Amino acid sequence: MTHKDVQMNLSIYRVIIFFIFSLSIFTVTKAHALEEDHPAVSRYKDSMLENSGVIHYKKILVPVSVVPGTEDTKLIEVIGKITAHGYSLKKNKSTLEVGLNYKQVVEKLGAELLVDCVGVLCGYQPLYFYWQSWANYNSSVADDNDDNTRFLVAKQPTEKGDVYYQWIITDVYDGEIGIEQTIVEPEALLLDQVSVNRNISIQAEQTGLKADREDTEGSQDHPVISRYQGAYITDYRQREFEKVYIPTGVAINDVTPTITVEGKGTTIGYNLSNSQSTLQIYKNYLTALKAADFEILFTCSLASCGHDLLDDLYTSEANKFRFHPVKTNNYPDSDFRFISAKLTVSGKNIFLLVAIEGALTSNDINKIVVDIVEQSEMSTARVTIDPQYLNDEIEQKGRVVLHGLNFAFNKSELLPSSTASLTAITEYLELHPKQQFYVVGHTDNVGTYEINTQLSKARAQNVIKELTALKVEASRLIAIGVGPAAPKAANNSDANKENNRRVELVLR
């Protein structure tokens, strides 16, 4: 094989890869098969339908010219309805005879023949990647390639736009011909498949905990946004208060720019028929969110999302499967799309994430996850302290954890929600005026030792400052910050880290 032959083979090889892979998520299972031929082109006489499928509003690359022996292959992007049929013909026909019949179809359609290659002119094993696609899973129509394989592409101008036709004609077995026909027709985007309720009210008060919230039998759409029509819920999770990272851009040096939001979180996973392309799903969500005055923070599609977007955000055990059933290890060549958005209602913020993963094969299904965070402060009503509790702990242990002292994330200032606990501590100290204490701040192990030690001491100092303002004598209290040096539990889970972040009163 000459150098020119190699270059020509690589050129055609790329054409086949681009075009075939773009068709790899058709609905071709029997449950969704198209039992009829395409209305524009009948099946070859006496051929049998082996597989079929359709996908709407899909973007693909179409080869429109090939120069054998060179890399001068021109590709164009086309968006539209894609219909595929696979036929087998057992009448001792040749690929030459079948190919000439389809070339006659091109003439009858008034179409322009763009690509017509045979055998080695189509490159070495041009159907290799075709074997990895849906056709390989559903039929044996085009499972081989030899010198007789024909590849045809044609374009037909219409009032609504150009229609593209593709035929791959192969010798499957002795005396049996395989025909794969693909037709791309111009199609308008189907919108209004997702609705948004902009007038939802956000509850400032935390609601009571309920059991079995992760059970899909008790799942429901979030009132702020509907499901995509035809989708069904497979996964459901709701938490009264959690921390969520909202992506605002593509990762740089493996660091994804984010906004940290705390509040009530709801995560809903959906499955949707693969007859809908991820482009159409994405456009519907984006259009609905913009129409409801959501601020779009970040969007990405396919390779532009980068590697492991979701996995980079949710690596902790608690959030490991947050976006299930969408895979977190989205690769740059995955059919993956993502949206993050924000809406402010009555002074409160709603953050919304949509992750979409396209079906990988004909037997797969589209997966959508909608993640909603209603920003709020954590309710401390469930953990309270009183003077008697403080007395019992100090008598038994010589120290007590001061529950209900709440700080802003990575800050030393106490939040207003700490008032009830500060009042209880003051009452205890008034009842025991001769006792003196260390006020000891603790952190988890996230961050450097130096920063955590400084933060823990600053928090202890602010606790003393607040108690002094409530008429507690400052000389009775000494602030100490030990950072991560004295954890209550191993820092191997979010729950343990939360327990390690605390302030204690230690008798001296």
Short mmCIF file of C-alpha atoms in Angstrom, two decimals:
data_model
loop_
_atom_site.label_atom_id
_atom_site.label_comp_id
_atom_site.label_asym_id
_atom_site.label_seq_id
_atom_site.Cartn_x
_atom_site.Cartn_y
_atom_site.Cartn_z
CA MET A 1 0.00 0.00 0.00
CA THR A 2 1.47 3.40 -1.02
CA HIS A 3 1.71 6.52 1.15
CA LYS A 4 -1.11 8.07 -0.89
CA ASP A 5 -3.26 5.02 -0.26
CA VAL A 6 -2.66 5.36 3.48
CA GLN A 7 -3.56 9.04 3.44
CA MET A 8 -6.70 8.33 1.40
CA ASN A 9 -7.68 5.54 3.78
CA LEU A 10 -7.28 7.78 6.82
CA SER A 11 -9.41 10.46 5.19
CA ILE A 12 -12.32 8.18 4.41
CA TYR A 13 -11.87 6.45 7.76
CA ARG A 14 -12.48 9.74 9.55
CA VAL A 15 -15.57 10.42 7.44
CA ILE A 16 -17.09 7.10 8.40
CA ILE A 17 -16.19 7.58 12.09
CA PHE A 18 -17.81 11.03 12.21
CA PHE A 19 -20.94 10.04 10.39
CA ILE A 20 -21.53 6.63 11.94
CA PHE A 21 -20.81 7.62 15.54
CA SER A 22 -23.24 10.50 15.25
CA LEU A 23 -25.99 7.96 14.59
CA SER A 24 -25.14 5.66 17.48
CA ILE A 25 -28.06 6.44 19.80
CA PHE A 26 -31.05 5.72 17.58
CA THR A 27 -34.11 3.92 18.93
CA VAL A 28 -33.78 0.58 17.22
CA THR A 29 -35.16 -1.95 19.67
CA LYS A 30 -38.21 -3.87 18.53
CA ALA A 31 -40.42 -1.91 20.92
CA HIS A 32 -39.61 1.32 19.07
CA ALA A 33 -38.89 -0.03 15.57
CA LEU A 34 -40.38 1.64 12.55
CA GLU A 35 -42.28 -1.10 10.76
CA GLU A 36 -42.68 0.88 7.55
CA ASP A 37 -40.19 2.15 5.01
CA HIS A 38 -39.39 5.83 4.74
CA PRO A 39 -42.09 7.49 2.61
CA ALA A 40 -39.47 8.97 0.27
CA VAL A 41 -37.64 5.73 -0.56
CA SER A 42 -39.06 2.21 -0.58
CA ARG A 43 -37.05 -0.83 0.38
CA TYR A 44 -35.13 -2.67 -2.31
CA LYS A 45 -37.42 -5.24 -3.93
CA ASP A 46 -37.60 -8.50 -1.93
CA SER A 47 -35.38 -7.14 0.88
CA MET A 48 -36.27 -7.71 4.54
CA LEU A 49 -36.34 -5.00 7.24
CA GLU A 50 -33.84 -5.92 9.98
CA ASN A 51 -33.69 -2.77 12.12
CA SER A 52 -34.96 0.80 12.13
CA GLY A 53 -34.96 3.91 14.27
CA VAL A 54 -35.57 7.63 14.42
CA ILE A 55 -34.16 10.48 16.47
CA HIS A 56 -35.33 14.08 16.39
CA TYR A 57 -33.35 17.29 16.14
CA LYS A 58 -29.92 15.69 16.18
CA LYS A 59 -26.71 17.42 15.08
CA ILE A 60 -24.41 15.29 12.90
CA LEU A 61 -21.52 15.71 10.48
CA VAL A 62 -22.21 14.78 6.85
CA PRO A 63 -19.44 14.19 4.24
CA VAL A 64 -20.26 16.19 1.13
CA SER A 65 -17.11 15.59 -0.92
CA VAL A 66 -14.27 13.08 -0.89
CA VAL A 67 -11.08 13.20 -2.95
CA PRO A 68 -9.55 9.69 -2.89
CA GLY A 69 -5.86 9.63 -2.04
CA THR A 70 -5.97 12.93 -0.16
CA GLU A 71 -7.32 14.37 3.09
CA ASP A 72 -9.52 16.81 1.16
CA THR A 73 -12.76 15.57 2.74
CA LYS A 74 -15.36 18.25 3.38
CA LEU A 75 -17.78 17.80 6.29
CA ILE A 76 -20.79 19.94 7.16
CA GLU A 77 -22.98 20.07 10.28
CA VAL A 78 -26.63 19.19 9.78
CA ILE A 79 -29.43 19.33 12.37
CA GLY A 80 -32.70 17.50 11.79
CA LYS A 81 -34.77 14.36 12.01
CA ILE A 82 -32.70 11.25 11.31
CA THR A 83 -34.40 8.06 10.14
CA ALA A 84 -32.45 4.84 9.69
CA HIS A 85 -33.45 1.51 8.15
CA GLY A 86 -31.41 -1.68 7.85
CA TYR A 87 -32.35 -4.24 5.19
CA SER A 88 -31.06 -7.65 4.14
CA LEU A 89 -31.40 -8.95 0.59
CA LYS A 90 -31.00 -12.68 -0.16
CA LYS A 91 -31.39 -12.81 -3.93
CA ASN A 92 -27.80 -13.34 -5.08
CA LYS A 93 -27.47 -9.67 -5.99
CA SER A 94 -24.18 -7.83 -6.18
CA THR A 95 -23.34 -4.60 -4.36
CA LEU A 96 -22.73 -3.12 -7.82
CA GLU A 97 -26.27 -3.87 -8.97
CA VAL A 98 -27.85 -2.66 -5.70
CA GLY A 99 -25.67 0.44 -5.68
CA LEU A 100 -26.63 1.37 -9.23
CA ASN A 101 -30.30 1.07 -8.27
CA TYR A 102 -29.82 3.53 -5.41
CA LYS A 103 -27.92 5.87 -7.73
CA GLN A 104 -31.03 5.74 -9.91
CA VAL A 105 -33.06 6.70 -6.82
CA VAL A 106 -30.85 9.77 -6.45
CA GLU A 107 -31.68 10.77 -10.01
CA LYS A 108 -35.43 10.20 -9.51
CA LEU A 109 -35.37 12.37 -6.38
CA GLY A 110 -33.71 15.15 -8.29
CA ALA A 111 -30.90 14.95 -5.75
CA GLU A 112 -27.19 15.64 -6.15
CA LEU A 113 -24.81 12.71 -5.65
CA LEU A 114 -22.09 13.98 -3.29
CA VAL A 115 -20.11 10.84 -2.43
CA ASP A 116 -19.85 7.58 -4.37
CA CYS A 117 -17.01 5.23 -3.43
CA VAL A 118 -16.40 1.50 -3.78
CA GLY A 119 -14.07 -0.89 -1.94
CA VAL A 120 -10.58 0.46 -1.33
CA LEU A 121 -11.71 3.94 -2.39
CA CYS A 122 -13.74 3.98 0.83
CA GLY A 123 -10.62 3.25 2.87
CA TYR A 124 -9.40 0.25 4.81
CA GLN A 125 -12.20 -1.32 6.90
CA PRO A 126 -14.41 1.81 6.87
CA LEU A 127 -17.13 0.07 8.83
CA TYR A 128 -14.89 -0.80 11.81
CA PHE A 129 -16.52 1.81 14.04
CA TYR A 130 -19.91 0.96 12.60
CA TRP A 131 -19.57 -2.41 14.29
CA GLN A 132 -19.43 -0.59 17.65
CA SER A 133 -22.69 1.27 17.00
CA TRP A 134 -26.33 0.30 17.32
CA ALA A 135 -26.35 -1.70 14.06
CA ASN A 136 -23.91 -4.20 15.50
CA TYR A 137 -26.23 -4.80 18.46
CA ASN A 138 -29.41 -5.23 16.47
CA SER A 139 -28.67 -6.90 13.15
CA SER A 140 -26.03 -8.38 10.89
CA VAL A 141 -26.94 -6.09 8.00
CA ALA A 142 -23.60 -4.32 7.71
CA ASP A 143 -21.09 -6.37 9.68
CA ASP A 144 -18.35 -6.79 7.12
CA ASN A 145 -16.43 -4.85 4.49
CA ASP A 146 -14.59 -5.91 1.38
CA ASP A 147 -13.67 -4.58 -2.03
CA ASN A 148 -17.34 -4.56 -3.06
CA THR A 149 -18.67 -2.31 -0.26
CA ARG A 150 -20.34 0.85 -1.62
CA PHE A 151 -20.87 4.16 0.21
CA LEU A 152 -23.30 6.75 -1.25
CA VAL A 153 -24.27 10.23 0.00
CA ALA A 154 -26.73 12.54 -1.79
CA LYS A 155 -28.38 15.91 -1.18
CA GLN A 156 -31.92 16.90 -2.20
CA PRO A 157 -32.91 20.60 -1.97
CA THR A 158 -36.48 21.18 -0.70
CA GLU A 159 -38.54 24.21 0.36
CA LYS A 160 -37.83 23.45 4.02
CA GLY A 161 -34.12 22.85 3.51
CA ASP A 162 -31.73 20.20 2.25
CA VAL A 163 -32.42 16.49 2.77
CA TYR A 164 -29.38 14.17 2.96
CA TYR A 165 -29.42 10.47 2.03
CA GLN A 166 -26.78 7.87 2.91
CA TRP A 167 -26.55 4.22 1.85
CA ILE A 168 -23.97 1.63 2.94
CA ILE A 169 -24.18 -1.53 0.83
CA THR A 170 -22.15 -4.56 1.89
CA ASP A 171 -21.65 -8.26 1.20
CA VAL A 172 -22.80 -9.72 4.51
CA TYR A 173 -22.62 -13.39 3.55
CA ASP A 174 -22.37 -15.23 0.27
CA GLY A 175 -25.52 -14.36 -1.60
CA GLU A 176 -26.74 -11.87 1.03
CA ILE A 177 -26.51 -8.09 0.75
CA GLY A 178 -26.85 -5.70 3.66
CA ILE A 179 -28.25 -2.21 3.10
CA GLU A 180 -28.15 0.57 5.72
CA GLN A 181 -30.16 3.63 4.72
CA THR A 182 -29.99 6.90 6.66
CA ILE A 183 -32.05 9.99 5.81
CA VAL A 184 -31.59 13.40 7.46
CA GLU A 185 -34.48 15.83 7.04
CA PRO A 186 -34.65 19.49 8.16
CA GLU A 187 -36.76 19.78 11.31
CA ALA A 188 -37.82 22.61 13.62
CA LEU A 189 -36.97 22.27 17.30
CA LEU A 190 -39.89 21.01 19.37
CA LEU A 191 -40.13 23.40 22.32
CA ASP A 192 -42.47 23.77 25.32
CA GLN A 193 -41.60 20.30 26.62
CA VAL A 194 -40.57 21.77 30.01
CA SER A 195 -42.53 24.35 32.00
CA VAL A 196 -41.40 26.54 34.91
CA ASN A 197 -43.49 28.01 37.72
CA ARG A 198 -41.81 31.31 38.51
CA ASN A 199 -44.28 32.20 41.27
CA ILE A 200 -43.25 29.46 43.67
CA SER A 201 -42.83 30.70 47.23
CA ILE A 202 -39.74 29.66 49.18
CA GLN A 203 -40.35 28.66 52.77
CA ALA A 204 -38.10 30.51 55.21
CA GLU A 205 -38.89 27.98 57.95
CA GLN A 206 -37.46 24.49 57.77
CA THR A 207 -40.12 21.79 57.53
CA GLY A 208 -40.14 18.71 59.72
CA LEU A 209 -38.16 15.65 58.70
CA LYS A 210 -39.99 12.85 56.95
CA ALA A 211 -38.99 9.24 56.48
CA ASP A 212 -38.35 7.42 53.19
CA ARG A 213 -37.66 10.56 51.16
CA GLU A 214 -35.30 8.66 48.90
CA ASP A 215 -37.96 6.15 47.93
CA THR A 216 -38.97 6.66 44.29
CA GLU A 217 -42.53 5.61 45.16
CA GLY A 218 -42.80 8.84 47.13
CA SER A 219 -41.07 10.98 44.54
CA GLN A 220 -42.53 13.95 42.70
CA ASP A 221 -41.50 16.80 40.44
CA HIS A 222 -40.24 19.92 42.14
CA PRO A 223 -42.92 22.65 42.02
CA VAL A 224 -40.51 25.09 40.36
CA ILE A 225 -39.94 23.00 37.21
CA SER A 226 -41.77 20.21 35.43
CA ARG A 227 -40.30 17.03 34.04
CA TYR A 228 -39.59 16.74 30.32
CA GLN A 229 -42.75 15.35 28.79
CA GLY A 230 -42.59 11.56 28.59
CA ALA A 231 -39.86 11.24 31.26
CA TYR A 232 -40.29 9.23 34.48
CA ILE A 233 -38.56 9.51 37.85
CA THR A 234 -36.00 6.85 38.74
CA ASP A 235 -34.16 8.54 41.61
CA TYR A 236 -35.32 11.02 44.25
CA ARG A 237 -33.55 12.63 47.17
CA GLN A 238 -34.40 15.60 49.38
CA ARG A 239 -32.47 17.08 52.31
CA GLU A 240 -33.59 19.88 54.58
CA PHE A 241 -30.14 21.46 54.69
CA GLU A 242 -26.98 20.72 52.73
CA LYS A 243 -24.04 22.35 50.99
CA VAL A 244 -24.00 22.27 47.18
CA TYR A 245 -21.41 23.51 44.70
CA ILE A 246 -22.86 25.37 41.71
CA PRO A 247 -20.52 25.31 38.65
CA THR A 248 -20.04 28.66 36.93
CA GLY A 249 -17.46 27.67 34.32
CA VAL A 250 -15.17 25.01 32.89
CA ALA A 251 -12.41 23.61 35.11
CA ILE A 252 -8.98 25.21 34.81
CA ASN A 253 -6.07 23.05 36.03
CA ASP A 254 -8.64 20.57 37.42
CA VAL A 255 -10.33 23.29 39.51
CA THR A 256 -13.95 24.04 38.63
CA PRO A 257 -15.13 27.61 39.43
CA THR A 258 -18.16 27.32 41.72
CA ILE A 259 -20.57 29.12 44.01
CA THR A 260 -21.10 27.43 47.40
CA VAL A 261 -24.78 27.40 48.36
CA GLU A 262 -26.42 26.05 51.53
CA GLY A 263 -30.10 25.27 51.88
CA LYS A 264 -32.83 22.74 51.13
CA GLY A 265 -31.74 20.41 48.35
CA THR A 266 -33.87 18.30 46.02
CA THR A 267 -32.33 15.96 43.44
CA ILE A 268 -34.55 14.19 40.90
CA GLY A 269 -33.33 11.64 38.34
CA TYR A 270 -35.35 10.93 35.20
CA ASN A 271 -35.20 8.45 32.33
CA LEU A 272 -36.42 9.51 28.88
CA SER A 273 -36.77 7.67 25.58
CA ASN A 274 -33.73 7.96 23.33
CA SER A 275 -35.99 9.16 20.52
CA GLN A 276 -35.24 12.64 21.87
CA SER A 277 -31.73 13.97 21.25
CA THR A 278 -29.81 15.58 24.10
CA LEU A 279 -29.72 18.76 22.01
CA GLN A 280 -33.51 18.95 22.02
CA ILE A 281 -33.73 18.16 25.76
CA TYR A 282 -31.08 20.78 26.53
CA LYS A 283 -32.75 23.44 24.37
CA ASN A 284 -36.11 22.84 26.08
CA TYR A 285 -34.72 23.28 29.58
CA LEU A 286 -32.67 26.32 28.58
CA THR A 287 -35.63 27.98 26.85
CA ALA A 288 -37.98 27.33 29.79
CA LEU A 289 -35.51 28.69 32.34
CA LYS A 290 -34.83 31.85 30.34
CA ALA A 291 -38.56 32.43 29.85
CA ALA A 292 -39.01 32.27 33.65
CA ASP A 293 -36.27 34.92 34.15
CA PHE A 294 -33.68 32.51 35.52
CA GLU A 295 -30.15 33.89 35.32
CA ILE A 296 -28.10 31.36 33.36
CA LEU A 297 -24.82 30.94 35.23
CA PHE A 298 -23.12 28.33 33.05
CA THR A 299 -23.91 25.99 30.17
CA CYS A 300 -21.81 23.47 28.29
CA SER A 301 -22.23 20.73 25.72
CA LEU A 302 -20.18 17.69 24.81
CA ALA A 303 -16.40 18.30 24.87
CA SER A 304 -16.79 21.89 26.10
CA CYS A 305 -17.88 20.53 29.52
CA GLY A 306 -14.40 19.18 30.11
CA HIS A 307 -13.48 15.94 31.85
CA ASP A 308 -15.28 14.72 34.99
CA LEU A 309 -17.30 17.91 35.56
CA LEU A 310 -19.69 16.39 38.08
CA ASP A 311 -17.14 14.05 39.63
CA ASP A 312 -14.89 17.02 40.38
CA LEU A 313 -17.75 18.63 42.31
CA TYR A 314 -19.11 15.68 44.26
CA THR A 315 -16.27 13.45 45.45
CA SER A 316 -17.41 12.97 49.06
CA GLU A 317 -19.14 9.76 50.10
CA ALA A 318 -22.32 11.67 50.99
CA ASN A 319 -22.59 13.14 47.50
CA LYS A 320 -20.89 10.34 45.56
CA PHE A 321 -24.07 9.33 43.75
CA ARG A 322 -25.76 12.75 43.82
CA PHE A 323 -26.36 12.84 40.07
CA HIS A 324 -27.32 9.18 39.64
CA PRO A 325 -28.39 7.93 37.13
CA VAL A 326 -26.25 10.40 35.12
CA LYS A 327 -22.63 9.24 35.25
CA THR A 328 -20.28 11.68 36.94
CA ASN A 329 -17.27 10.63 34.86
CA ASN A 330 -18.46 12.38 31.71
CA TYR A 331 -15.72 12.11 29.10
CA PRO A 332 -15.07 14.86 26.55
CA ASP A 333 -16.61 12.73 23.79
CA SER A 334 -19.73 11.85 25.82
CA ASP A 335 -23.16 13.03 24.70
CA PHE A 336 -23.40 15.21 27.80
CA ARG A 337 -24.94 18.65 28.42
CA PHE A 338 -25.19 20.81 31.53
CA ILE A 339 -26.97 23.96 32.78
CA SER A 340 -26.67 25.90 36.04
CA ALA A 341 -29.07 28.77 36.74
CA LYS A 342 -30.34 31.08 39.49
CA LEU A 343 -33.70 32.69 40.27
CA THR A 344 -34.44 35.23 43.01
CA VAL A 345 -37.99 35.19 44.40
CA SER A 346 -39.09 37.45 47.29
CA GLY A 347 -35.48 38.04 48.27
CA LYS A 348 -34.67 34.31 48.36
CA ASN A 349 -32.49 32.45 45.85
CA ILE A 350 -33.19 29.21 44.01
CA PHE A 351 -30.23 27.51 42.29
CA LEU A 352 -30.98 24.88 39.66
CA LEU A 353 -28.69 22.40 37.90
CA VAL A 354 -29.64 20.21 34.93
CA ALA A 355 -27.37 17.36 33.81
CA ILE A 356 -28.24 15.40 30.65
CA GLU A 357 -26.56 12.20 29.47
CA GLY A 358 -27.51 10.83 26.07
CA ALA A 359 -28.14 7.17 25.33
CA LEU A 360 -24.89 5.46 24.38
CA THR A 361 -26.42 2.64 22.34
CA SER A 362 -29.75 1.74 20.82
CA ASN A 363 -30.61 -0.31 23.92
CA ASP A 364 -29.80 2.56 26.27
CA ILE A 365 -31.95 5.50 27.38
CA ASN A 366 -31.50 9.23 27.99
CA LYS A 367 -30.87 10.25 31.60
CA ILE A 368 -31.69 13.63 33.15
CA VAL A 369 -30.97 14.91 36.65
CA VAL A 370 -32.48 18.13 38.01
CA ASP A 371 -30.82 19.41 41.19
CA ILE A 372 -32.52 22.29 43.03
CA VAL A 373 -31.23 24.18 46.07
CA GLU A 374 -33.46 26.65 47.94
CA GLN A 375 -30.93 28.83 49.74
CA SER A 376 -31.55 29.31 53.46
CA GLU A 377 -29.87 29.29 56.88
CA MET A 378 -29.71 26.06 58.81
CA SER A 379 -32.43 25.52 61.38
CA THR A 380 -30.94 24.96 64.86
CA ALA A 381 -34.22 24.17 66.59
CA ARG A 382 -33.43 20.43 66.58
CA VAL A 383 -30.27 20.80 68.73
CA THR A 384 -30.63 22.92 71.86
CA ILE A 385 -28.77 23.29 75.16
CA ASP A 386 -29.95 24.47 78.57
CA PRO A 387 -28.21 25.20 81.91
CA GLN A 388 -29.01 21.74 83.28
CA TYR A 389 -27.46 20.00 80.26
CA LEU A 390 -24.33 22.13 80.64
CA ASN A 391 -24.11 21.34 84.38
CA ASP A 392 -24.50 17.58 83.84
CA GLU A 393 -21.83 17.42 81.12
CA ILE A 394 -19.29 19.52 83.04
CA GLU A 395 -19.78 17.52 86.27
CA GLN A 396 -19.32 14.20 84.44
CA LYS A 397 -16.68 15.09 81.83
CA GLY A 398 -15.22 18.46 82.78
CA ARG A 399 -16.17 19.81 79.37
CA VAL A 400 -19.23 20.28 77.17
CA VAL A 401 -19.87 20.80 73.46
CA LEU A 402 -21.75 24.08 72.96
CA HIS A 403 -24.41 22.97 70.50
CA GLY A 404 -26.27 25.65 68.60
CA LEU A 405 -23.33 27.99 68.05
CA ASN A 406 -23.41 28.54 64.30
CA PHE A 407 -20.84 30.23 62.09
CA ALA A 408 -20.89 31.26 58.45
CA PHE A 409 -18.90 28.94 56.19
CA ASN A 410 -15.17 29.39 56.78
CA LYS A 411 -15.88 32.51 58.93
CA SER A 412 -15.46 33.29 62.62
CA GLU A 413 -18.56 35.48 63.10
CA LEU A 414 -21.51 33.93 64.93
CA LEU A 415 -24.83 33.80 63.09
CA PRO A 416 -28.01 35.26 64.64
CA SER A 417 -29.29 31.69 65.07
CA SER A 418 -26.75 31.29 67.92
CA THR A 419 -28.70 33.57 70.30
CA ALA A 420 -30.60 30.80 72.13
CA SER A 421 -27.41 28.87 72.96
CA LEU A 422 -25.54 32.00 74.07
CA THR A 423 -28.40 32.81 76.45
CA ALA A 424 -28.30 29.30 77.96
CA ILE A 425 -24.50 29.49 78.44
CA THR A 426 -24.85 32.86 80.15
CA GLU A 427 -27.49 31.49 82.56
CA TYR A 428 -25.22 28.57 83.49
CA LEU A 429 -22.23 30.84 84.11
CA GLU A 430 -24.34 33.11 86.33
CA LEU A 431 -25.33 30.05 88.41
CA HIS A 432 -21.64 29.06 88.84
CA PRO A 433 -19.79 32.38 89.29
CA LYS A 434 -16.57 30.83 90.70
CA GLN A 435 -15.92 28.48 87.78
CA GLN A 436 -13.38 29.39 85.11
CA PHE A 437 -13.15 27.88 81.62
CA TYR A 438 -11.21 27.48 78.44
CA VAL A 439 -13.34 28.21 75.37
CA VAL A 440 -11.84 25.81 72.84
CA GLY A 441 -12.47 26.01 69.08
CA HIS A 442 -12.16 22.92 66.84
CA THR A 443 -12.27 22.38 63.05
CA ASP A 444 -12.18 19.45 60.65
CA ASN A 445 -9.04 18.68 58.62
CA VAL A 446 -10.06 20.47 55.41
CA GLY A 447 -7.42 23.12 54.70
CA THR A 448 -4.02 23.77 56.22
CA TYR A 449 -3.24 23.33 59.92
CA GLU A 450 -2.25 26.97 60.28
CA ILE A 451 -5.46 28.35 58.78
CA ASN A 452 -7.65 25.94 60.78
CA THR A 453 -5.86 26.82 64.03
CA GLN A 454 -6.35 30.54 63.39
CA LEU A 455 -10.01 30.03 62.47
CA SER A 456 -10.76 27.89 65.54
CA LYS A 457 -9.19 30.45 67.90
CA ALA A 458 -11.00 33.35 66.20
CA ARG A 459 -14.31 31.52 66.71
CA ALA A 460 -13.51 30.92 70.39
CA GLN A 461 -12.65 34.59 70.79
CA ASN A 462 -15.94 35.64 69.21
CA VAL A 463 -17.87 33.37 71.57
CA ILE A 464 -16.17 35.10 74.53
CA LYS A 465 -16.91 38.48 72.94
CA GLU A 466 -20.64 37.66 72.71
CA LEU A 467 -20.76 36.27 76.27
CA THR A 468 -18.98 39.35 77.60
CA ALA A 469 -21.62 41.51 75.91
CA LEU A 470 -24.17 39.51 77.95
CA LYS A 471 -22.36 40.58 81.20
CA VAL A 472 -20.16 37.51 81.67
CA GLU A 473 -16.81 38.48 83.26
CA ALA A 474 -14.15 38.17 80.53
CA SER A 475 -11.42 37.09 83.00
CA ARG A 476 -13.23 33.80 83.59
CA LEU A 477 -12.75 32.72 79.95
CA ILE A 478 -9.63 31.99 77.90
CA ALA A 479 -9.85 31.41 74.13
CA ILE A 480 -7.89 28.50 72.63
CA GLY A 481 -7.86 27.24 69.05
CA VAL A 482 -6.67 23.70 68.39
CA GLY A 483 -7.85 23.43 64.80
CA PRO A 484 -8.03 19.78 63.67
CA ALA A 485 -5.76 18.47 66.46
CA ALA A 486 -8.49 16.94 68.67
CA PRO A 487 -11.25 15.43 66.48
CA LYS A 488 -14.23 13.60 67.97
CA ALA A 489 -14.22 11.18 65.02
CA ALA A 490 -12.18 10.37 61.93
CA ASN A 491 -12.54 13.00 59.20
CA ASN A 492 -13.67 10.41 56.65
CA SER A 493 -17.27 11.53 56.06
CA ASP A 494 -19.30 14.73 55.89
CA ALA A 495 -21.17 13.78 59.08
CA ASN A 496 -17.94 13.23 61.04
CA LYS A 497 -16.44 16.45 59.77
CA GLU A 498 -19.55 18.32 60.88
CA ASN A 499 -19.21 16.88 64.42
CA ASN A 500 -15.55 17.84 64.51
CA ARG A 501 -16.40 21.48 63.79
CA ARG A 502 -17.40 22.61 67.30
CA VAL A 503 -16.74 24.92 70.26
CA GLU A 504 -16.31 23.41 73.74
CA LEU A 505 -16.40 24.84 77.25
CA VAL A 506 -13.58 23.14 79.26
CA LEU A 507 -13.30 23.52 83.06
CA ARG A 508 -9.93 24.82 84.28
#
